[in-house]
Each structure stands twice: as C-alpha cells, then as structure tokens.
Amino acid sequence: MSTFTTRRELFVLPDGITYLDGNSLGPLPKAAAERARATITEEWGPMLITGWNKAHWMDLPGRLGDRIGRLIGAPAGSTVVGDTLSIKVYQAVASAVEMRPGRKVVLSDNGNFPSDLYMADGLLKSLGQGHELRIVDPQAVSDHITDEVAAVMLTHVDYRTGRLHDMKAITDKAHAHGALMIWDLAHSAGALPVDLTACNADIAVGCTYKYLNGGPGAPGFIHVRPDLIDQVRPALSGWLGHAAPFAFDLDYRPGEGISRMRVGTPPVIQMAVLDAALDAFDGIDMTELRARSIVLSERFIAEVEAGCKAVTLASPRDPHQRGSQVSFRFTEGYAAMQALIARGIIGDFRAPDIMRFGFCPLYNTEDEVSFAAAALIDIIATGEWDRPEFRTRKAVT
C-alpha cells in the first residue's frame, strides 16, 4: 500500500463523490472535527480567557507558519499565519513599494488572481503618489521587468490554466533590476515543491483552504526573507504586530522578525482545524507528491483527449510547466461542469469557458481520474449538459 493510498484514509470523502476540486477547497480532514471540538469544549469552555496562556493560543500563528514553511522552503521563524490572503497581499505590496522609494511601477500579469490585483490597485490609488499597477500577459512578465519596477507581484500557478511561472528565473530578473519579488502561493503550497530560500524570494503569501485543507475561510500566511524582515514597516499596524501588544502603548513599535506581520487576533478555532489538517503532510516528500500529481494529470489529459474532440486543453502541455490542475476549454463549460457535478464528480468553472480539475495525490486515485474522464466524454458526446438546470448560474461557480 502506497503512502498516498494511506493518506486518503485521513479525509472525509463521501460515498459516490469523486472530488477534483481541492485546488479550490480541500476536503475535510477526519481529525479536524475532533480538534475543533477539543478546542471548543476542552479549552475555550473550561479555560475561558486563560486559554490564551494555558492552551498557547497566541503561539498558533508562528507555530503553524513554521509547519507551512517546511512545505515552501522557508526557514523557521520566517512565516506567520493569520488574517486573510487579501490582507497579506496588501501588506506585501505596501512593504515592497515603501522599500523602493522613487519607483512607481508594480508589475503583475493578467493570469494573477483578481483579488490580488484589486488589493494592489486599491493600495496604490490610496497612496496617491503616482504609482501604476502594470498588467501584462504571463509569458511577457520577464520582458517588462525594468529599473522603474518597485515590485513584481505574481501568482506562482495561474488559477485559470494552471500555468506555472519559473520562480527562480523571474526572481533573479527582478533582483537584477533592483525590484522586490512577491509570490502568491495559493495554488502551490501543498501541491508542488516550492523552495523560497533557493529562489531567494523576498515575500510570499498564500491561503490555507486549498491544497492545505484548512477549511472554508481558513487564514492566510505571509513569509518575508529573514534578512529583509527588519526593513519591513507593516502598513497594517495591528496590535498583535506590536513589539509589546499588552503594553497597550499609544505609539506603534513593530515586533521582532516575522511577528511584525501579524495584524489582528488569530482565529483560534480555524487555526486548530488547520493544525490538524497539516498533519496529513507529516513525512510527505513533496517531490514524490509532485511526481504522483503529474501521473494523475497526464492520465486525465490523455483519456479526455482520446475520447473528446470538442474540448481544448487550456493548461500547458508540458506537465512541468503547470501546477496540480488541468483546465479544459469548452464553449458550454459551465453547463458541462454542472452535469458532472450532478453525477457526483466535482470540479469547478472559471469564466468564460474553463472547466478546472484539481489533482491532489493525498486522496485522489487513478481510478477516479479515469471515471471522471469517461463521464466528461459522455456528457459532451450526448449533450447531457444541455438542460436548463445545468445552464442556470449559481452564486459560486
């Protein structure tokens, strides 16, 4: 029995469901419910406010940051968990722009997750100093890194197509021009090997509810390269990023190291769930996980393309150029995905025509891949998708 087969047993995977949407929301780890129950009934209940000390709630952001750090090649003490990914993006861009005075461009691409772009644009407009958010095609990013760029902000894996940026090459190019490099690892952390240290990345952010299985609304994280952290002035000067939160000084003094990137009170129950979820990665070699992911995605592509000519691969053909997802374009992609979901095969849809399928070796199997491919082929061949109930758009796609 393989390591990944046994890890599948750690998750709640309902009978009759083939789940290929862990790139959007990971499934429930079986240990999470018990961990949440224990936090509520054995800590919050009897300990009340003393749980902050007795149960070490205040230590969770740093401790979980180090657990995630192992998966992204970050040294201990350089990653902290808390707030949302959007908040962490705001912190990252604000800090980078301030550390590069005189430069007015933040460079990103149109494959970046829109929320990252919204946060950066809103921040730059609020600064009112003539900064520009410059958005180019993903494949053209390197060509647009110039000496006027303060920071390059990219999502490592394109949320639509799964296209994978060359982290080392782009980071090197940014540094050659004096720019800071910000990576969003929302679709990378827990899905493929990442080595922030080897790539010399300046700042990285990410969420924990996708491949890390922390649950809906699970907190974000931020990493700052250790030699830079003391130069970073937190734009969001929250009380828990203060050097002495319980001194209640009226003046802000940033905390030491990565603690200064904390903002608000940590969501203890959600962090307890995340702590349990991260247990699934204990002992996992991310290189082996990546190899298994490629096997699954390659099988899916081969089987779908062998049986269906109506879809077009939107993801890179080379498996080493994409993350742990496969996207196909189909003119009626939304309806086709709803038809799949009605059969118990869950992926998701991104406008205008992309059907996304995530592959998570911790729980997905080759049999599931073949089952999903066959169903997709049949749904499109028979026109099963062409029903009013499948065409009606829901709030979440």
PDB file of N, CA and C in Angstrom, residues 123-131:
ATOM      1  N   LEU A 123      -4.528  49.853  -3.056  1.00  0.00           N
ATOM      2  CA  LEU A 123      -3.441  50.401  -2.247  1.00  0.00           C
ATOM      3  C   LEU A 123      -2.732  51.536  -2.981  1.00  0.00           C
ATOM      4  N   LEU A 124      -2.365  51.294  -4.239  1.00  0.00           N
ATOM      5  CA  LEU A 124      -1.614  52.297  -4.996  1.00  0.00           C
ATOM      6  C   LEU A 124      -2.420  53.577  -5.184  1.00  0.00           C
ATOM      7  N   LYS A 125      -3.723  53.425  -5.403  1.00  0.00           N
ATOM      8  CA  LYS A 125      -4.569  54.607  -5.528  1.00  0.00           C
ATOM      9  C   LYS A 125      -4.654  55.369  -4.206  1.00  0.00           C
ATOM     10  N   SER A 126      -4.700  54.634  -3.100  1.00  0.00           N
ATOM     11  CA  SER A 126      -4.763  55.286  -1.787  1.00  0.00           C
ATOM     12  C   SER A 126      -3.485  56.051  -1.480  1.00  0.00           C
ATOM     13  N   LEU A 127      -2.358  55.536  -1.949  1.00  0.00           N
ATOM     14  CA  LEU A 127      -1.090  56.228  -1.713  1.00  0.00           C
ATOM     15  C   LEU A 127      -1.074  57.590  -2.391  1.00  0.00           C
ATOM     16  N   GLY A 128      -1.712  57.687  -3.562  1.00  0.00           N
ATOM     17  CA  GLY A 128      -1.802  58.966  -4.266  1.00  0.00           C
ATOM     18  C   GLY A 128      -0.454  59.548  -4.652  1.00  0.00           C
ATOM     19  N   GLN A 129       0.495  58.676  -4.979  1.00  0.00           N
ATOM     20  CA  GLN A 129       1.848  59.140  -5.306  1.00  0.00           C
ATOM     21  C   GLN A 129       2.241  58.820  -6.748  1.00  0.00           C
ATOM     22  N   GLY A 130       1.228  58.542  -7.575  1.00  0.00           N
ATOM     23  CA  GLY A 130       1.512  58.306  -8.979  1.00  0.00           C
ATOM     24  C   GLY A 130       1.986  56.917  -9.319  1.00  0.00           C
ATOM     25  N   HIS A 131       1.735  55.952  -8.422  1.00  0.00           N
ATOM     26  CA  HIS A 131       2.123  54.579  -8.717  1.00  0.00           C
ATOM     27  C   HIS A 131       1.203  53.969  -9.775  1.00  0.00           C
TER      28      HIS A 131
END
